[in-house]
Short mmCIF file of C-alpha atoms and ligand atoms in Angstrom, two decimals:
data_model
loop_
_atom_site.label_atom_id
_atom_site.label_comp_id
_atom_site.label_asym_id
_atom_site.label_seq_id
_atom_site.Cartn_x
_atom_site.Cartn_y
_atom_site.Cartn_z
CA UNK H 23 18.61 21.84 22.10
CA UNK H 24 16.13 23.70 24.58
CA UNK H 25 14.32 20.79 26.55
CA UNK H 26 11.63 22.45 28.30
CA UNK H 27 9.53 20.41 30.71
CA UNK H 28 6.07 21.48 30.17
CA UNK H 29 4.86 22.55 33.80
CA UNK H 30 1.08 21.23 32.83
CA UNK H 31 0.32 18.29 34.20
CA UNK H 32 -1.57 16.27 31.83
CA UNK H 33 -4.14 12.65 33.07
CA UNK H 34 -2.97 11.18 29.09
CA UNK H 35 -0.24 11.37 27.26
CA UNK H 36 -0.73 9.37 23.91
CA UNK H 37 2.41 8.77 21.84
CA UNK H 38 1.36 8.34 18.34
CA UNK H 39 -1.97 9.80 16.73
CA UNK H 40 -2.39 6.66 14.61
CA UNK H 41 -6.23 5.32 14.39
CA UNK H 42 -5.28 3.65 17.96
CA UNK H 43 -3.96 6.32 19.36
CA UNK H 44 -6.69 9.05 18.17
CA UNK H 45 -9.29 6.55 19.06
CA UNK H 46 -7.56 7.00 22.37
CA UNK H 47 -7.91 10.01 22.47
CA UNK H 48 -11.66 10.86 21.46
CA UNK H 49 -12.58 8.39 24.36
CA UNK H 50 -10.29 10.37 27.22
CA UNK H 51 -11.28 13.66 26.36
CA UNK H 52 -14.82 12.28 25.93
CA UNK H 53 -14.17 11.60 29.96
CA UNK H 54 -13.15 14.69 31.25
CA UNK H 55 -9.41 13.77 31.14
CA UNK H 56 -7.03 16.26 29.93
CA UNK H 57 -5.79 14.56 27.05
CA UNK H 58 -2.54 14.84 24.51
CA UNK H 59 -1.39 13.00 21.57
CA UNK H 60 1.87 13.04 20.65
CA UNK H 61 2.35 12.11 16.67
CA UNK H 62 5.60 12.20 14.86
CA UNK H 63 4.04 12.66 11.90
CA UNK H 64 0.18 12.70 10.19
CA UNK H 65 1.72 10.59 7.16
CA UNK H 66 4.25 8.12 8.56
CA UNK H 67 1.67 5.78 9.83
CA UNK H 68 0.25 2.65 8.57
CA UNK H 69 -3.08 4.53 8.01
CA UNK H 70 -1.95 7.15 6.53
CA UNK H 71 -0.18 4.99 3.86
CA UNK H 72 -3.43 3.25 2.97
CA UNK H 73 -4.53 4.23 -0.40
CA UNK H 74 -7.97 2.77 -0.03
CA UNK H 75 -9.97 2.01 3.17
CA UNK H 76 -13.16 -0.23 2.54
CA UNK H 77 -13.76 -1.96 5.58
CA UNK H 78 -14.18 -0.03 8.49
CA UNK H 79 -17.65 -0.17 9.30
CA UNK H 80 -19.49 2.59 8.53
CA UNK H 81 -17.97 3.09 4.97
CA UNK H 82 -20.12 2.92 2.59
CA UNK H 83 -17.64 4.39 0.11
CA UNK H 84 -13.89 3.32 0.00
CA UNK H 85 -11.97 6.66 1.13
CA UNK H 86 -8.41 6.93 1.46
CA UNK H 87 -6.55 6.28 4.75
CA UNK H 88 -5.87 9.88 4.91
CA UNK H 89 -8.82 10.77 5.08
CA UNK H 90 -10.33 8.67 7.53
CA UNK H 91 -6.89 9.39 9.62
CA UNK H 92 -8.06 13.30 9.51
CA UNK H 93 -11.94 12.29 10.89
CA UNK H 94 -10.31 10.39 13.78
CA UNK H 95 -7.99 13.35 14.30
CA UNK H 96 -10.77 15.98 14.04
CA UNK H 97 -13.18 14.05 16.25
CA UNK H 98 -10.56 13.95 19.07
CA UNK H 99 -9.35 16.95 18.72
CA UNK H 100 -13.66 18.32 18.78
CA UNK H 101 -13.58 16.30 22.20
CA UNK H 102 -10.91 18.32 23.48
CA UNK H 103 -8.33 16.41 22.75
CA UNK H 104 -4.36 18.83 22.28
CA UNK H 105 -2.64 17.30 19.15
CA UNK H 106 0.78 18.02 18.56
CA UNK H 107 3.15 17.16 16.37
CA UNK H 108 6.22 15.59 17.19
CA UNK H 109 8.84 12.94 17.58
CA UNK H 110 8.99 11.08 20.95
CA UNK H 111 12.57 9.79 21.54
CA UNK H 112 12.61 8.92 25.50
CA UNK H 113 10.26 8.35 28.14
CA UNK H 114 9.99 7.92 31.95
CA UNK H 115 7.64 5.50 33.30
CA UNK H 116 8.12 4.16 36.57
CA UNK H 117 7.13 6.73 38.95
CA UNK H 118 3.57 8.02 39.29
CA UNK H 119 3.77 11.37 36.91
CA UNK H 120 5.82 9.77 33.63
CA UNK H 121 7.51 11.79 31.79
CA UNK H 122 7.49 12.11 27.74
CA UNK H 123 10.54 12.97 26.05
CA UNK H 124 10.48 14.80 22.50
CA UNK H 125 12.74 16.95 20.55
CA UNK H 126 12.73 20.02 22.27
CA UNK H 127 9.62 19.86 25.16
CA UNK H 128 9.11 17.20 27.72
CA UNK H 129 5.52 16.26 28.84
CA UNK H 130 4.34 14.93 32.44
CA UNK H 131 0.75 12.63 32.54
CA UNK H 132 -0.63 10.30 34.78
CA UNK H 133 -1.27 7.70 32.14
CA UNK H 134 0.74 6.86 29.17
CA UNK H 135 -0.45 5.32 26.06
CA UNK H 136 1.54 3.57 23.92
CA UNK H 137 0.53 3.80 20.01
CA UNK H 138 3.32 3.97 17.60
CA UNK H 139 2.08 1.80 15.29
CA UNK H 140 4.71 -1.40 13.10
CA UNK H 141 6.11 0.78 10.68
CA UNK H 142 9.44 0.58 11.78
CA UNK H 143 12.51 -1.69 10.47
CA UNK H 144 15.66 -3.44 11.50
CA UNK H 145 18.66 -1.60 9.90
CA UNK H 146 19.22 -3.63 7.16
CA UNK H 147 21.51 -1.50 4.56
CA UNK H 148 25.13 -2.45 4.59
CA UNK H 149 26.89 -0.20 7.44
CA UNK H 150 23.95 1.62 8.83
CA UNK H 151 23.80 0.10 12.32
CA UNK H 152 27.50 -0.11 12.31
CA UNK H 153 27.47 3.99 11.68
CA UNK H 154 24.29 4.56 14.21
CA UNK H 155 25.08 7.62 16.12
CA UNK H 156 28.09 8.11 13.75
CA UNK H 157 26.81 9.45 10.53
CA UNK H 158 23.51 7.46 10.77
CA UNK H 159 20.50 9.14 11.92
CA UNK H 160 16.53 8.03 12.01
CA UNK H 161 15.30 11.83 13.25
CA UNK H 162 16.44 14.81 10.49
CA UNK H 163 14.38 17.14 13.38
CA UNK H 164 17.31 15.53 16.08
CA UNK H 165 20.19 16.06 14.11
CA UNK H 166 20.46 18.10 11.47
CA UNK H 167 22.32 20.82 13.36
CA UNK H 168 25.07 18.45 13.34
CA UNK H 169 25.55 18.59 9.90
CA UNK H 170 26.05 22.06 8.74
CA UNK H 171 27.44 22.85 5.30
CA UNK H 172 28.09 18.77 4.67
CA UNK H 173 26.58 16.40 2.38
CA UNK H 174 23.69 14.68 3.80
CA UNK H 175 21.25 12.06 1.94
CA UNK H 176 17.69 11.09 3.06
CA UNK H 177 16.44 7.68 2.29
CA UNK H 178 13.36 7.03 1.63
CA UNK H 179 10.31 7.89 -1.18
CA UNK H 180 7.32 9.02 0.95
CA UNK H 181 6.07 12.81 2.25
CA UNK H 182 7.70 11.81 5.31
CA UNK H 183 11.14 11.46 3.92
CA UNK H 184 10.62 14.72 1.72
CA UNK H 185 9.59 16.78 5.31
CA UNK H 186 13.32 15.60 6.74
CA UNK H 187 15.27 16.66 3.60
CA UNK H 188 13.71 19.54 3.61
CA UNK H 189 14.62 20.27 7.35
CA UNK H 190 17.73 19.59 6.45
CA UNK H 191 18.21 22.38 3.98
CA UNK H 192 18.15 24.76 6.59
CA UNK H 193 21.12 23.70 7.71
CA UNK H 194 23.01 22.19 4.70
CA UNK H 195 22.61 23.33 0.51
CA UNK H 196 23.88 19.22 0.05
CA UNK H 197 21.23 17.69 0.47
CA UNK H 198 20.10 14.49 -1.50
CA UNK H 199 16.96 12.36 -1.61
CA UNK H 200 17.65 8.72 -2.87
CA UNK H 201 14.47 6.93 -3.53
CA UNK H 202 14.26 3.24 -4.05
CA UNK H 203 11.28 4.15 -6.19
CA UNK H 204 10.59 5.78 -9.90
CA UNK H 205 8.84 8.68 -8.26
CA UNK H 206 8.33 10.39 -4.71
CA UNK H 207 5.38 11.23 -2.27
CA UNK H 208 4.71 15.16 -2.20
CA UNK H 209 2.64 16.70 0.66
CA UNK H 210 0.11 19.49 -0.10
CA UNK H 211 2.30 21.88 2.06
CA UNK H 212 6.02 20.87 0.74
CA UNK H 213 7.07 24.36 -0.12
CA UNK H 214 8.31 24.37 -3.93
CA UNK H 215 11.29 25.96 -2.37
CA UNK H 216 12.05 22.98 -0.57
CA UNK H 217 11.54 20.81 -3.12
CA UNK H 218 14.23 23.01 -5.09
CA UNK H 219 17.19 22.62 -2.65
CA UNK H 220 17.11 19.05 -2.86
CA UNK H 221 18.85 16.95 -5.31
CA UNK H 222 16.20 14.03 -5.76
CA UNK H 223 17.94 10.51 -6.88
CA UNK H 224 15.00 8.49 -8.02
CA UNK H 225 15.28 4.73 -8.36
CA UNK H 226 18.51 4.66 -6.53
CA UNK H 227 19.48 1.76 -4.02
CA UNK H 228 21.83 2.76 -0.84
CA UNK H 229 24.02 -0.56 -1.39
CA UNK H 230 26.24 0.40 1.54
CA UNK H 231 27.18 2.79 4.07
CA UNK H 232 30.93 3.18 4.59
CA UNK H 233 33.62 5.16 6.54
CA UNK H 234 36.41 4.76 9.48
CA UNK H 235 34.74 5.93 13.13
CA UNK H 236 32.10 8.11 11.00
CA UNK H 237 30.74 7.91 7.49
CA UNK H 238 32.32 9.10 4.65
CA UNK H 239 30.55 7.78 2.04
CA UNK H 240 27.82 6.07 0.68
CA UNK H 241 27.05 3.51 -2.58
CA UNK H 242 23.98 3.97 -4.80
CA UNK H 243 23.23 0.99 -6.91
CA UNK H 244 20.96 1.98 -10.42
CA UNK H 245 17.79 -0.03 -10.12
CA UNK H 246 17.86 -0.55 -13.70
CA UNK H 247 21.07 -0.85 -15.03
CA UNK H 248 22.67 -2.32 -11.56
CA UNK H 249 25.65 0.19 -12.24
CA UNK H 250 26.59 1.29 -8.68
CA UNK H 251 28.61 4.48 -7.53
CA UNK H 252 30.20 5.87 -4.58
CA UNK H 253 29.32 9.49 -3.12
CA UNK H 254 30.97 11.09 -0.53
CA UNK H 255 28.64 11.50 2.49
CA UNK H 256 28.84 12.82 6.13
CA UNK H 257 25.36 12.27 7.36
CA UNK H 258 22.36 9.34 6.13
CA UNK H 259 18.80 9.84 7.53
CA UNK H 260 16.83 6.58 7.12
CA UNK H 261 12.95 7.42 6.46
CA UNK H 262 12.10 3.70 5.15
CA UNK H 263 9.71 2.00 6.15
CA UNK H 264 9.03 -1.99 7.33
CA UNK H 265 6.53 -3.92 9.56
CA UNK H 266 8.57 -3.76 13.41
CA UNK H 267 6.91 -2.60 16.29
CA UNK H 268 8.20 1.23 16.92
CA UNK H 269 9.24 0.86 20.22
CA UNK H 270 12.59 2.29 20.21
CA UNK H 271 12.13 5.50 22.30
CA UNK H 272 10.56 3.14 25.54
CA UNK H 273 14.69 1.80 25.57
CA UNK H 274 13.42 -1.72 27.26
CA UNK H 275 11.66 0.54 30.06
CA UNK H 276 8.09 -1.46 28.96
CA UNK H 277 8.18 -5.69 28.66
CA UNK H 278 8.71 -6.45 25.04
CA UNK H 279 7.97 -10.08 23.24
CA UNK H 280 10.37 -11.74 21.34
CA UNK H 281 9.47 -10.54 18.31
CA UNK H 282 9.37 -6.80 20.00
CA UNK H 283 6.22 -5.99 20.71
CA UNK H 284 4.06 -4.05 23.42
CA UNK H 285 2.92 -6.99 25.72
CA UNK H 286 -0.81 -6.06 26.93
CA UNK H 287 -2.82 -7.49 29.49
CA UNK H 288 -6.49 -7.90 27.66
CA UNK H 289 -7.61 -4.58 28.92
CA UNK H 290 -4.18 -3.29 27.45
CA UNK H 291 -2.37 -2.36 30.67
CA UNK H 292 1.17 -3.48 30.19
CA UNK H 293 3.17 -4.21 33.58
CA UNK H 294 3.94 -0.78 34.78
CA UNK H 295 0.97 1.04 36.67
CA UNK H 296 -0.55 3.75 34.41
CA UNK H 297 1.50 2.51 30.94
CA UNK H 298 -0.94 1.21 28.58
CA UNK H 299 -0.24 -0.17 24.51
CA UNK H 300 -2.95 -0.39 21.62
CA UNK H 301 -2.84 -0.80 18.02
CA UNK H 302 -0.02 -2.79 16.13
CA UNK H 303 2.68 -1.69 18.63
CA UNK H 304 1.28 -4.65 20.87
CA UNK H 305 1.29 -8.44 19.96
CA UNK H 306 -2.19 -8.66 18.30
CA UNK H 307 -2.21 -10.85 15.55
CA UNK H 308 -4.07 -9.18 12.97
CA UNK H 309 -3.48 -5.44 12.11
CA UNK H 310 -6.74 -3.66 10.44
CA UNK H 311 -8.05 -0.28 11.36
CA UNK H 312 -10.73 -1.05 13.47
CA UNK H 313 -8.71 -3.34 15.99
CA UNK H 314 -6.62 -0.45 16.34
CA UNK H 315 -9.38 1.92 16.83
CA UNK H 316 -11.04 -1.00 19.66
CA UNK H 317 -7.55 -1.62 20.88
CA UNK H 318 -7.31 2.44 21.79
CA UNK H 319 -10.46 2.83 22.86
CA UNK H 320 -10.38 0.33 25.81
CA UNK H 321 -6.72 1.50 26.94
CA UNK H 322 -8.34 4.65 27.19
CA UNK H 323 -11.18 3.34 29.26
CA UNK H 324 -8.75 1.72 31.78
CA UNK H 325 -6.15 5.11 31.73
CA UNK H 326 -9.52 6.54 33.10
CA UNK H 327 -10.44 3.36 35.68
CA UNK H 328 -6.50 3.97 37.06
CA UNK H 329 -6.73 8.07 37.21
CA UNK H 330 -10.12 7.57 38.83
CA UNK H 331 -8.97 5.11 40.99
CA UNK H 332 -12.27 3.16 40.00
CA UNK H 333 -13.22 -0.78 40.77
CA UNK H 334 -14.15 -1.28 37.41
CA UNK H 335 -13.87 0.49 33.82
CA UNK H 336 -16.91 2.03 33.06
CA UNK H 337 -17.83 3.79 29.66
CA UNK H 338 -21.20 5.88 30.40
CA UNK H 339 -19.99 9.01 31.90
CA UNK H 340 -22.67 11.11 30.16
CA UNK H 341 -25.39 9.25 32.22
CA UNK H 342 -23.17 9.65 35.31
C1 FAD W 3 -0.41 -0.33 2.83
C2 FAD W 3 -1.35 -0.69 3.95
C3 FAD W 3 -2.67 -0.96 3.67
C4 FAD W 3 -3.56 -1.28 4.71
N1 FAD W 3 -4.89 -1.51 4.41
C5 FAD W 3 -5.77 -1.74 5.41
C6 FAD W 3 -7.17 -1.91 5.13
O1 FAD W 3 -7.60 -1.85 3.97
N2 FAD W 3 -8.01 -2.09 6.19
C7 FAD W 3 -7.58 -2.16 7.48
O2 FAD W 3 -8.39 -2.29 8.38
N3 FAD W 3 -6.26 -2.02 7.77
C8 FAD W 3 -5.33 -1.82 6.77
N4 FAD W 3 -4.00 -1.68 7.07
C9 FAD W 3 -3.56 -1.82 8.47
C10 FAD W 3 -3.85 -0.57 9.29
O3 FAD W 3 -3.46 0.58 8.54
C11 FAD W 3 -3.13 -0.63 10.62
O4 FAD W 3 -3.50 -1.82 11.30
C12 FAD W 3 -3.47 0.58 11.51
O5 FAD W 3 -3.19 1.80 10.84
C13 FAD W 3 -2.66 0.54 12.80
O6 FAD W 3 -2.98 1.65 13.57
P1 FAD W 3 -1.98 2.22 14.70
O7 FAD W 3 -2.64 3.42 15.26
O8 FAD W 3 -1.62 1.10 15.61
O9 FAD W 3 -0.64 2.58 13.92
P2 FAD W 3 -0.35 3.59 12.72
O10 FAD W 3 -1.53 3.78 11.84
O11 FAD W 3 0.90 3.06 12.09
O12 FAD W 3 -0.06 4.98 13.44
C14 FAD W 3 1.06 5.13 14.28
C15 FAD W 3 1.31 6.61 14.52
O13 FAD W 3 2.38 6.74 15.47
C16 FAD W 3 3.24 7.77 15.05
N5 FAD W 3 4.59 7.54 15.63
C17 FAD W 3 5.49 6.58 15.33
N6 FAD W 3 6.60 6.74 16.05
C18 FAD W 3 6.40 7.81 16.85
C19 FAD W 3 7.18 8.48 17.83
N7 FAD W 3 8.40 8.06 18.16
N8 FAD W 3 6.66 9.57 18.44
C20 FAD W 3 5.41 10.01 18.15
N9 FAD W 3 4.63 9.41 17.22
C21 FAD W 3 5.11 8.33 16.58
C22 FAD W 3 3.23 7.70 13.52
O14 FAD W 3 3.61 8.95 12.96
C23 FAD W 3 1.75 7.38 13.26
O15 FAD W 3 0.99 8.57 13.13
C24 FAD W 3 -3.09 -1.37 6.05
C25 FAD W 3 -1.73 -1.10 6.33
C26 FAD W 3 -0.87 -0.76 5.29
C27 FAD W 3 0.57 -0.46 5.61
#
């Protein structure tokens, strides 16, 4: 893996381009501040799973959460805003310039913004947080080199989980999709190449994961006949989704609630100088778009009070 440190400082790094986190973004680049969001992925969010968005105000016609996620993302990026695609997996936030971990490039800001959304999940399969680090994987990007020429299975029904299989075929020709679902999410720009090397399971349970210090194996239970089978199995990537707080690339460096989220102050500054949270990551207690989108806005506002080393937040720097 080539970890670069990218020599640019930026004033905000946003982790996640979720509506909090592009919301985020329109309103630091909107300030003058040189701005990046970092998003795993344009479909893995909560927004982007939406089929139909009718109340955010301003729609007079329900559109799909796609859709509206591409307007946020267009109107930051028009702002000035760098958008980049990728998976954050460590950070460093308690000196003055934080650093932001991904695959293969490391960022350094000022500010941080939190935004990663509840999507995630407590392992909950049989065996898979036994087998973390040993056969279990939640980033195909991370570690499919590992698993050259083996059998591999992604789990998991949405474009998301179709993106890692299909990273994984550049390393592996067994690769297998098992869907909990009678049919799978495609993405306009799944090649039909991809979709060719992998062997899609559809309607398939993962029962349990099973092996001595790494996996071995795997068993698929039939949703509709409950007949269940064993396949032999080095590596399992886990692309389902659930409704925790993604917060496990901060590793405790950020206070968490019991129930694991982002604690905020009501500006959303969290404890540590410069490290701010907004949308469903935090401890609000309703999740809708346009809390998110309010929730990003102001952490933006007071990323730009700390940089500036202002009294107050202020919001009308095109009067200024
Ligand atoms: C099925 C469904 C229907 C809904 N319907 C409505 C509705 O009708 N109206 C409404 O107002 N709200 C609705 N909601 C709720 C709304 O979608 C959420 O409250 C909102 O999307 C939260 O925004 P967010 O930016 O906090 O998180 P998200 O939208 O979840 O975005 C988080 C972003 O962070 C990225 N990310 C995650 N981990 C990482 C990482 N490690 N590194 C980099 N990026 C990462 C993800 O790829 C994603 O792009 C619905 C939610 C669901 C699931």
């Amino acid at each position: 893996m080539n970890e670069e440190i990218k020599e640019e400082l930026y004033d905000v790094i946003i982790i996640g381009g979720g509506p909090a986190g592009l919301s985020a973004a329109q309103y630091a680049s909107r300030a003058n501040l040189k701005t990046i969001v970092l998003d795993k992925s344009p479909t893995a969010g909560a927004l982007a799973y939406s089929s139909k968005i009718e109340n955010y105000p301003g729609l007079v016609k329900p559109i799909s959460g796609q859709e509206l996620l591409d307007r946020f993302r267009n109107q930051a990026i028009k702002f000035g805003s760098e958008y980049v695609e990728m998976q954050v997996v460590g950070v460093k936030l308690d000196e003055e310039i934080k650093e932001v971990h991904g695959i293969d490039q490391n960022y350094k800001g000022k500010a941080v913004i939190v935004a990663t959304g509840s999507m995630g999940r407590k392992p909950g399969i049989p065996g898979e947080e036994k087998f973390l680090g040993r056969g279990v994987s939640y980033c195909a990007i991370c570690d499919a080199a590992f698993y050259k020429d083996q059998n591999v299975c992604v789990i998991g029904n949405s474009e998301e989980a179709l993106k890692e299989a299909g990273v994984l075929t550049g390393f592996t020709d067994k690769v297998y999709l098992i869907a909990p679902s009678k049919e799978i999410k495609t993405g306009d720009d799944q090649s039909p190449m991809d979709l060719k090397k992998i062997n899609v399971i559809l309607n398939h349970r993962v029962s349990a994961i099973e092996g001595d210090d790494y996996v071995t194996k795997i068993r698929i239970k039939d949703l509709d006949t409950g007949e269940e089978k064993d396949m032999a199995m080095d590596g399992v990537f886990v692309y389902l989704h659930g409704s925790r707080p993604i917060v496990d690339f901060l590793y405790s460096s950020v206070p968490l609630s019991d129930k694991s989220c982002v604690m905020t102050h009501r500006t959303m500054e969290t404890s540590i100088p410069g490290v701010y949270a907004a949308g469903d990551v935090t401890c609000s207690e309703v999740r809708q778009v346009v809390l998110s989108a309010a929730f990003g806005s102001m952490a933006a506002l007071s990323a730009e009070k700390y940089i500036r080393h202002r009294k107050q937040i202020r919001s009308d720097w095109i009067k200024s």
